[in-house]
Short mmCIF file of C-alpha atoms in Angstrom, two decimals:
data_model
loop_
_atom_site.label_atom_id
_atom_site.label_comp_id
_atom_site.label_asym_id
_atom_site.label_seq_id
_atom_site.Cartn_x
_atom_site.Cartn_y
_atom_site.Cartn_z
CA UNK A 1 0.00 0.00 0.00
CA UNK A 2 2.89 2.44 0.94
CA UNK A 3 4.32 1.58 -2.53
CA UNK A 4 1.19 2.51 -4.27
CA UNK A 5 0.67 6.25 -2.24
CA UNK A 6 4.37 6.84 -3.30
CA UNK A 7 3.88 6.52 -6.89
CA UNK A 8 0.03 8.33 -6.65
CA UNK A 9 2.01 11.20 -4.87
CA UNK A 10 4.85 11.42 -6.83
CA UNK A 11 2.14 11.61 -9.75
CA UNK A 12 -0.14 14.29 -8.32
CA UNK A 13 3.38 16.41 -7.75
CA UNK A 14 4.19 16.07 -11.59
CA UNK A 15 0.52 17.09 -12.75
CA UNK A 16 0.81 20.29 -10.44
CA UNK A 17 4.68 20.76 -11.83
CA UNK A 18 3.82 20.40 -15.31
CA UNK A 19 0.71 22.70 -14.93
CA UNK A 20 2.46 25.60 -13.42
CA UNK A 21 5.49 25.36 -15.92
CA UNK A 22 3.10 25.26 -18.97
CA UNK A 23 0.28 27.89 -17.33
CA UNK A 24 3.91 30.59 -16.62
CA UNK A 25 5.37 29.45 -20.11
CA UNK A 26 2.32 30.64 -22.09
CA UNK A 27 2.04 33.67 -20.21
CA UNK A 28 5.35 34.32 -20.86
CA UNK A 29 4.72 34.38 -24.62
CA UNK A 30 4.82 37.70 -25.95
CA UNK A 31 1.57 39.39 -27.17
CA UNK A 32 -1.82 39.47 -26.44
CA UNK A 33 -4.05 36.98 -27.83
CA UNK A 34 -7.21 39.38 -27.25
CA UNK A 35 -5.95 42.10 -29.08
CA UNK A 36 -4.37 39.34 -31.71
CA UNK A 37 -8.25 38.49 -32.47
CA UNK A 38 -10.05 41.28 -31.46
CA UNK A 39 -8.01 44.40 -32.63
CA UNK A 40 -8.39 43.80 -36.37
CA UNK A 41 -10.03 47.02 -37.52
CA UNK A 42 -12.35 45.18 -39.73
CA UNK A 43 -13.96 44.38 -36.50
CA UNK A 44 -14.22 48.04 -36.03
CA UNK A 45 -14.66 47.36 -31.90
CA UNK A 46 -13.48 50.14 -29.62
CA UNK A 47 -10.80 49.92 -26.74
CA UNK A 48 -13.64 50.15 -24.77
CA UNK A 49 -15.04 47.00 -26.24
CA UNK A 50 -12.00 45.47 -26.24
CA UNK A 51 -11.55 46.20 -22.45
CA UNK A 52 -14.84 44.72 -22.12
CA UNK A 53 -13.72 41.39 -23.69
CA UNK A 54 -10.53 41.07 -21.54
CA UNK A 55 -13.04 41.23 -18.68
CA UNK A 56 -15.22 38.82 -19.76
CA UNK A 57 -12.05 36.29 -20.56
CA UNK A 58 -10.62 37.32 -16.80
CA UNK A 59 -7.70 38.60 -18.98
CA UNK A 60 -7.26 41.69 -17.02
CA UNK A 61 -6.93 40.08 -13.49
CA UNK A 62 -3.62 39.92 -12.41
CA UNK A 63 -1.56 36.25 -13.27
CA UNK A 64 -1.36 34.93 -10.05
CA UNK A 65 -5.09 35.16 -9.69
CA UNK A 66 -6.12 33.97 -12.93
CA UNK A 67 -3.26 31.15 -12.00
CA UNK A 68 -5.63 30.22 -9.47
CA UNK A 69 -8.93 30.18 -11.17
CA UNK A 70 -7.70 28.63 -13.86
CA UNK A 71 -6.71 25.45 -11.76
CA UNK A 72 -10.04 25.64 -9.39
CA UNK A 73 -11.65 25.69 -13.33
CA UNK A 74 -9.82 22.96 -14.66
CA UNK A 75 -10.57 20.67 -11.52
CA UNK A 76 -14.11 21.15 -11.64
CA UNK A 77 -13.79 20.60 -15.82
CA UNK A 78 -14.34 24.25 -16.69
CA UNK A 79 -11.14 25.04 -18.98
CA UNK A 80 -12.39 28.69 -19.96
CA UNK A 81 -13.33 29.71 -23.34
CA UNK A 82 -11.32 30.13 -26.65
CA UNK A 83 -9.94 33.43 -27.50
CA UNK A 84 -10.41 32.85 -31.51
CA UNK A 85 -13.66 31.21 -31.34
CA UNK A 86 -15.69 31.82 -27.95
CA UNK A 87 -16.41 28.20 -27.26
CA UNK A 88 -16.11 26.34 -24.90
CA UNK A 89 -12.78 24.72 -24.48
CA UNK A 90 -14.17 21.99 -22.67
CA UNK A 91 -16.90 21.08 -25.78
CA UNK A 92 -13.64 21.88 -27.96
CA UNK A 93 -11.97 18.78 -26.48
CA UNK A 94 -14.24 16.37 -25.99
CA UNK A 95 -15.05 16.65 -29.72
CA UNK A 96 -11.65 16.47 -30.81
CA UNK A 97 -10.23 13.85 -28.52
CA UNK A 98 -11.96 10.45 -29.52
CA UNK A 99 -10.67 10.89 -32.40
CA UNK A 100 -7.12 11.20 -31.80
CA UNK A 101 -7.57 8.69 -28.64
CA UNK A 102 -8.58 5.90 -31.26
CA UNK A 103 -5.38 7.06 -33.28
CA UNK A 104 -2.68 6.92 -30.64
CA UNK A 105 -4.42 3.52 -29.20
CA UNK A 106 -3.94 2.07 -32.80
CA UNK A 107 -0.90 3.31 -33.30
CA UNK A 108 0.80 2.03 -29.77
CA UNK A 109 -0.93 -1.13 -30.39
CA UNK A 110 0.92 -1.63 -33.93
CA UNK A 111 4.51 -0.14 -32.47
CA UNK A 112 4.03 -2.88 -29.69
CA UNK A 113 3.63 -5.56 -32.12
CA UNK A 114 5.84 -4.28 -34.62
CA UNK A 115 8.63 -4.33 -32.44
CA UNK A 116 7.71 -7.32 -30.52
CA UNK A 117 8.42 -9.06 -34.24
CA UNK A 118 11.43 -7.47 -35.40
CA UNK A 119 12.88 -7.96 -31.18
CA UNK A 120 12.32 -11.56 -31.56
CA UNK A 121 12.96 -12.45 -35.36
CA UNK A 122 16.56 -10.66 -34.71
CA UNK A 123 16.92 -12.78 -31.47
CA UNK A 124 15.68 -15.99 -32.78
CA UNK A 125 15.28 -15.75 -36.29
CA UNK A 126 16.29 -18.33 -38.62
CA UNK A 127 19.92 -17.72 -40.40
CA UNK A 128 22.29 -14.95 -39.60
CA UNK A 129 21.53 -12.80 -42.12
CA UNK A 130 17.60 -12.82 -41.68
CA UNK A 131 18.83 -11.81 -37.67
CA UNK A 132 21.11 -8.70 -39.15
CA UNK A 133 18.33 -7.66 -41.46
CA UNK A 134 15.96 -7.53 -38.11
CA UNK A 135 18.50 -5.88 -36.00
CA UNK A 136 19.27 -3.05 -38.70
CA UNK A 137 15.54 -2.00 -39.35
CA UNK A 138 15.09 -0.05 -35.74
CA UNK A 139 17.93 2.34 -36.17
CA UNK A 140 16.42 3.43 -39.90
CA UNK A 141 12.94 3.70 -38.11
CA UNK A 142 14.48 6.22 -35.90
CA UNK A 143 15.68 8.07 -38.46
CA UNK A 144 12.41 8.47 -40.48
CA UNK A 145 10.85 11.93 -39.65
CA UNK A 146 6.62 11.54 -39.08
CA UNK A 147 5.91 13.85 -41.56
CA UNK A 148 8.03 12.16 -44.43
CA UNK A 149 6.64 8.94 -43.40
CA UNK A 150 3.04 10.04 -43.40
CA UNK A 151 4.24 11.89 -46.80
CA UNK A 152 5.76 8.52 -48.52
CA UNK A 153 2.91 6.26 -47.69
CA UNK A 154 0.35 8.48 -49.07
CA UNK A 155 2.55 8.78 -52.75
CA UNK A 156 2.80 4.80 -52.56
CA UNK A 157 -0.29 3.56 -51.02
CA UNK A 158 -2.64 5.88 -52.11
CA UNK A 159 -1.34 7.86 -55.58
CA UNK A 160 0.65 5.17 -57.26
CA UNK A 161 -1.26 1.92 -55.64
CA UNK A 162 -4.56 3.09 -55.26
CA UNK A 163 -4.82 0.68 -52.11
CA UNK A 164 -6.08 3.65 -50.11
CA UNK A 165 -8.08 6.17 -51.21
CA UNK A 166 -7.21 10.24 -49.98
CA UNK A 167 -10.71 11.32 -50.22
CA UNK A 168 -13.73 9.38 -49.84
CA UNK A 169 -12.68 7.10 -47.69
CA UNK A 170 -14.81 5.12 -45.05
CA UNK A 171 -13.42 5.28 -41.31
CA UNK A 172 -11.58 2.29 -41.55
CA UNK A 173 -9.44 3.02 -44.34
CA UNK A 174 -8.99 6.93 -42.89
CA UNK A 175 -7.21 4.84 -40.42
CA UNK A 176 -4.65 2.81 -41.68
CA UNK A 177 -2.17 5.32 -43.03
CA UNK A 178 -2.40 7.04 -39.72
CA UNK A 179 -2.07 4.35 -37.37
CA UNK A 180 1.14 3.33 -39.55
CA UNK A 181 2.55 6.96 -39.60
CA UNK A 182 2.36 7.06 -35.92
CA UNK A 183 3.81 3.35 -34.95
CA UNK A 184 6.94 3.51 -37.12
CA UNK A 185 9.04 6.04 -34.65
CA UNK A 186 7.59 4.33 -32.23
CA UNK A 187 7.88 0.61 -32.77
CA UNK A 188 11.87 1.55 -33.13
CA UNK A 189 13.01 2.64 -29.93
CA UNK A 190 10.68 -0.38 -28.50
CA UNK A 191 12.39 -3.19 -30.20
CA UNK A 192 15.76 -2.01 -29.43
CA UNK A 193 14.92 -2.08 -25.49
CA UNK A 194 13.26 -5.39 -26.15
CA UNK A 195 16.14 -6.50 -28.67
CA UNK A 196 19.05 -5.65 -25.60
CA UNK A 197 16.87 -6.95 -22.91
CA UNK A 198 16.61 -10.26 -24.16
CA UNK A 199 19.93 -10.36 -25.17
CA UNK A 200 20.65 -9.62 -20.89
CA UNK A 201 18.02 -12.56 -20.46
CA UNK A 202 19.34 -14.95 -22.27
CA UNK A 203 22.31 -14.62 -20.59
CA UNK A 204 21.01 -15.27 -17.29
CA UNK A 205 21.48 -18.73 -14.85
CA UNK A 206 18.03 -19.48 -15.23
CA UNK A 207 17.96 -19.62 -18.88
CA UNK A 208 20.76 -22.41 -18.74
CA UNK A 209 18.81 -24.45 -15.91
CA UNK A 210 15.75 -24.31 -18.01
CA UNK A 211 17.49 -25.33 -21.55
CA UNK A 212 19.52 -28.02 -19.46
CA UNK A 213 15.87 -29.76 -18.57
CA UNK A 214 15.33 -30.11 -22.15
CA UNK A 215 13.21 -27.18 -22.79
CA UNK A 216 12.47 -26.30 -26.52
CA UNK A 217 13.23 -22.65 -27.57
CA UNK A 218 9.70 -21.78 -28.29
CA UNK A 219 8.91 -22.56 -24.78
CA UNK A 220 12.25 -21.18 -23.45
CA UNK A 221 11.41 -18.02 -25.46
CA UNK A 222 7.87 -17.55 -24.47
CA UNK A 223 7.80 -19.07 -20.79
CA UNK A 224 10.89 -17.43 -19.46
CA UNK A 225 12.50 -14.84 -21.82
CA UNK A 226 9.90 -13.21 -22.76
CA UNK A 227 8.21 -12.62 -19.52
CA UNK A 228 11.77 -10.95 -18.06
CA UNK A 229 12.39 -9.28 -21.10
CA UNK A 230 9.05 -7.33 -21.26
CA UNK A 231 9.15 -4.90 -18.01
CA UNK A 232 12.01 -2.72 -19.26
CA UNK A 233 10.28 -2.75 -22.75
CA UNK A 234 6.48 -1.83 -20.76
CA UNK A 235 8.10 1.08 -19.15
CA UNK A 236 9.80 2.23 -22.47
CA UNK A 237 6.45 1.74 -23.75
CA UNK A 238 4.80 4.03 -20.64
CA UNK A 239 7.57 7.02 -21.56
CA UNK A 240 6.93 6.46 -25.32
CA UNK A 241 3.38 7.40 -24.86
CA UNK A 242 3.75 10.85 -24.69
CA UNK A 243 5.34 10.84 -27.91
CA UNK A 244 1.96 9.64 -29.53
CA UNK A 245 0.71 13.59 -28.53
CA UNK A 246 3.49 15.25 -30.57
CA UNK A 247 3.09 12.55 -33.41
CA UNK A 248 -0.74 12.85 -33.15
CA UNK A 249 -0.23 16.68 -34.48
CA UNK A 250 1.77 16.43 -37.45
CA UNK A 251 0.10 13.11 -38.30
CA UNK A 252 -3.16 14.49 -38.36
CA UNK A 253 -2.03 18.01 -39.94
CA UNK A 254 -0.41 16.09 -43.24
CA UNK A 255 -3.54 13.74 -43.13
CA UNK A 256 -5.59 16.53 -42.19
CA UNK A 257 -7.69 14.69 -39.36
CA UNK A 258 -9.75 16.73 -37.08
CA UNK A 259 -8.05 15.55 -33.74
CA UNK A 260 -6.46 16.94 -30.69
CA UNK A 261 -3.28 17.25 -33.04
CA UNK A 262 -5.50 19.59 -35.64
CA UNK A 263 -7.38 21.65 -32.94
CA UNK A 264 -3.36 21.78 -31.43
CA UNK A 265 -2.03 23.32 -34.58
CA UNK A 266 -4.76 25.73 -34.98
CA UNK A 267 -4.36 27.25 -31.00
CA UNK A 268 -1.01 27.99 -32.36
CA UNK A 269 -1.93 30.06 -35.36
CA UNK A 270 -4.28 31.51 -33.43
CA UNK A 271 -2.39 32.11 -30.17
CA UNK A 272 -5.71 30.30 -28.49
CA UNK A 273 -4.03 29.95 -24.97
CA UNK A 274 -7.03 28.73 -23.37
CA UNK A 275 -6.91 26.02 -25.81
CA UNK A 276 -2.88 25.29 -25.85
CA UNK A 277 -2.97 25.10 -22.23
CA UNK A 278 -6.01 22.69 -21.91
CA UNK A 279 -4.11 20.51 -24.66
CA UNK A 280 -1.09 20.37 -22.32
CA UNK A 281 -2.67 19.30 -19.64
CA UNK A 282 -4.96 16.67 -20.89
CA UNK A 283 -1.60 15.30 -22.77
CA UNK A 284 0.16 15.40 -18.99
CA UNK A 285 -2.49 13.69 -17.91
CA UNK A 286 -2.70 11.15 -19.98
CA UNK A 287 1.25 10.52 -19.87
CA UNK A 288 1.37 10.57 -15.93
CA UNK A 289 -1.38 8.42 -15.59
CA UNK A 290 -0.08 5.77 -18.20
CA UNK A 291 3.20 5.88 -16.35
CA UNK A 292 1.50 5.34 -12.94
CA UNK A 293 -0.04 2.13 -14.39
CA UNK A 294 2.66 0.65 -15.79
CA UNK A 295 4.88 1.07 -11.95
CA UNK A 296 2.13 -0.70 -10.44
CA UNK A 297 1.92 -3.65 -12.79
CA UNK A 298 5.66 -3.62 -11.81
CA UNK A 299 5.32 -5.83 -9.00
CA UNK A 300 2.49 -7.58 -10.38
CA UNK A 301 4.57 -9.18 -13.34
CA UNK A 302 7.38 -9.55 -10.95
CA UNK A 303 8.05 -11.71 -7.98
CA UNK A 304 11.22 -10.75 -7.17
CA UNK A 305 9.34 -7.00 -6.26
CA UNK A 306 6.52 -8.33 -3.93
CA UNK A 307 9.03 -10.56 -1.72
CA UNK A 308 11.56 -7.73 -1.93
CA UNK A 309 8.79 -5.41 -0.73
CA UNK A 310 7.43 -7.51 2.49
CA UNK A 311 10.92 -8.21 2.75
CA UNK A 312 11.59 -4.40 3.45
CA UNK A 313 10.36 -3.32 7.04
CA UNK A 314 13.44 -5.31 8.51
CA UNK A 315 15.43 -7.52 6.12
CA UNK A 316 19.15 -6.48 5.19
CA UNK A 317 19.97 -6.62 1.48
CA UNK A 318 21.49 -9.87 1.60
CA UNK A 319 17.71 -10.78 3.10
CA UNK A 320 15.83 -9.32 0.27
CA UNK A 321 18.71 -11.27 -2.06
CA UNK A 322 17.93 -14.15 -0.95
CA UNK A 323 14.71 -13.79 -1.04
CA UNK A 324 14.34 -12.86 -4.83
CA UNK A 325 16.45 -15.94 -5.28
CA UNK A 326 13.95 -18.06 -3.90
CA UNK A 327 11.31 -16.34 -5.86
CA UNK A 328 12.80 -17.06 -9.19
CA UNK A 329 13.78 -20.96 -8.05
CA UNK A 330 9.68 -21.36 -7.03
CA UNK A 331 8.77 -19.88 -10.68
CA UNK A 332 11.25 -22.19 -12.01
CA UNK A 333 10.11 -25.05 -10.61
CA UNK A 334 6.80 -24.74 -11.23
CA UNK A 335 7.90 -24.30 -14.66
CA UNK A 336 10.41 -26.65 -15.31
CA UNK A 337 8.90 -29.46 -12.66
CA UNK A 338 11.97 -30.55 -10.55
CA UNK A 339 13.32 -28.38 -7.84
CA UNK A 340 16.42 -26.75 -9.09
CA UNK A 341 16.30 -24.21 -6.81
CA UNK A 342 19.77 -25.26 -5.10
CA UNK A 343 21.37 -25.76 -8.42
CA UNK A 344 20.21 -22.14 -9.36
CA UNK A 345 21.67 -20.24 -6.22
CA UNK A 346 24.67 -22.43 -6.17
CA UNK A 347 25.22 -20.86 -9.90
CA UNK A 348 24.43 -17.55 -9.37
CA UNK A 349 26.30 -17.04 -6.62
#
């Protein structure tokens, strides 16, 4: 319980760091976004008008109290109102996130399995040369900028194929570019984690005591590696996710998608702060709170972290040692079916 009101703490702290820095940050920005949209004089609207505006925005308030009211507002889901338009940013959002939630869900779900294939084909694939073709492909997926990839696959898939069509399409196929524009730079940082940590794994005691019992390597892969080699790659997968946000903008901007990424681009053209700062926050959100998940599945997919944890209030380190020793011999011989558990600490120590 302790472990979980550390990590809930830690991410209320970030939320309330991450607001203030982007609230002072756009208030730093020079301008003023009233007189940006209201000071045109085809408008024809007098200062006195104009003053009358900034009161009705709570522009003229000092910062420190529309600091305030802003975060009493955004905790009871009142964001304010757009500068450029006058709606509501809170209607703004909730029509232009669905959208880009089913994007980035897509598109996380095809990095993960895009680099869950090209982790394990390099590891395991058949022939060396297959393995070297695997192992090369993250490092050019890094390279690729979103916007060229979202550029290329349209010219292929959709000018010289004809597979997809630009305009006219059904929701389905408005998808699939996307969701593959947004998983490339994604999938390529993920299967290099999951690439070195199964290359750590497979060097570990265990592995040996488990091939030594006659396992196959499908089973050894699945049963053992696989399951070790998959936390550092979830929490690369947790930091990842707030790159879907910046991805989500120019991927919906060169497939011109209404989205969070769309309504993003136009707060900037507009200097919409109401808007920019609601975006940040729901995008801070979302990131802390995918984080916080995937540290407390930590000691759900791991043993080693619930025995080190009740191990805690008095154990030494040797203790809590042991102890995750133990934890890993139990797995492995419910796993393997003989106790090997001495054989196993006599080895890794």
């Amino acid at each position: 319980m302790s472990y979980v009101l550390r990590r809930v703490g830690q991410a209320v702290l970030v939320l309330a760091l991450a607001y203030t820095a982007a609230y002072l940050l756009l208030a730093a920005l020079p301008g003023d976004a009233v007189i940006a949209r209201y000071g045109s004089p085809e408008l024809g609207l007098t200062p006195e008008q104009i003053e009358a505006i900034r009161q009705s925005l709570g522009a003229d308030q000092p910062l420190i109290v529309q600091y305030f009211r802003s975060i009493a507002g955004f905790l009871t889901g009142d964001f304010g109102y757009s500068v450029a338009s006058g709606a509501a940013v809170s209607d703004l959002v909730a029509t232009a996130l669905p959208p880009t939630l089913t994007l980035a869900v897509l598109g996380l779900a095809l990095a993960v399995f895009l680099a869950v294939t090209i982790a394990f084909t390099a590891t395991y694939g058949a022939g060396r040369a297959l393995r070297r073709v695997f192992r090369s492909i993250p490092p050019l997926f890094v390279s690729l900028p979103v916007f060229w990839i979202g550029i290329i696959l349209i010219q292929v898939f959709s000018f010289r194929l004809g597979l997809v069509p630009v305009i006219g399409a059904d929701p389905v196929q408005a998808l699939i570019l996307p969701v593959i524009t947004l998983a490339i730079p994604i999938a390529a940082p993920l299967a290099q984690v999951l690439m070195r940590s199964i290359d750590e794994v497979r060097e570990q005691p265990f592995v040996a005591v488990v091939r030594a019992r006659g396992a196959s390597t499908p089973w050894l892969l699945w049963r053992n590696v696989a399951r070790n080699a998959l936390l550092p790659t979830l929490t690369m997968a947790g930091l990842l996710f707030g790159e879907l946000v910046g991805g989500a903008v120019v991927t919906e901007t060169v497939f011109a998608r209404a989205g969070i990424g769309q309504l993003t681009a136009q707060a900037v053209a507009n200097r919409d702060t109401p808007v920019l700062l609601a975006v940040v926050v729901i995008s801070t959100v979302a990131f802390v709170v995918i984080n916080l998940i995937v540290d407390l599945l930590y000691p759900v997919l791991d043993a080693r972290l619930r025995t080190a944890g009740r191990t805690r209030g008095g154990a030494s380190a040797a203790d809590e040692t042991d102890a995750a020793e133990r934890a890993v011999d139990e797995r492995l011989d419910a796993e393997v079916g003989e106790p090997v558990g001495a054989a196993t600490r006599g080895e890794t120590r």
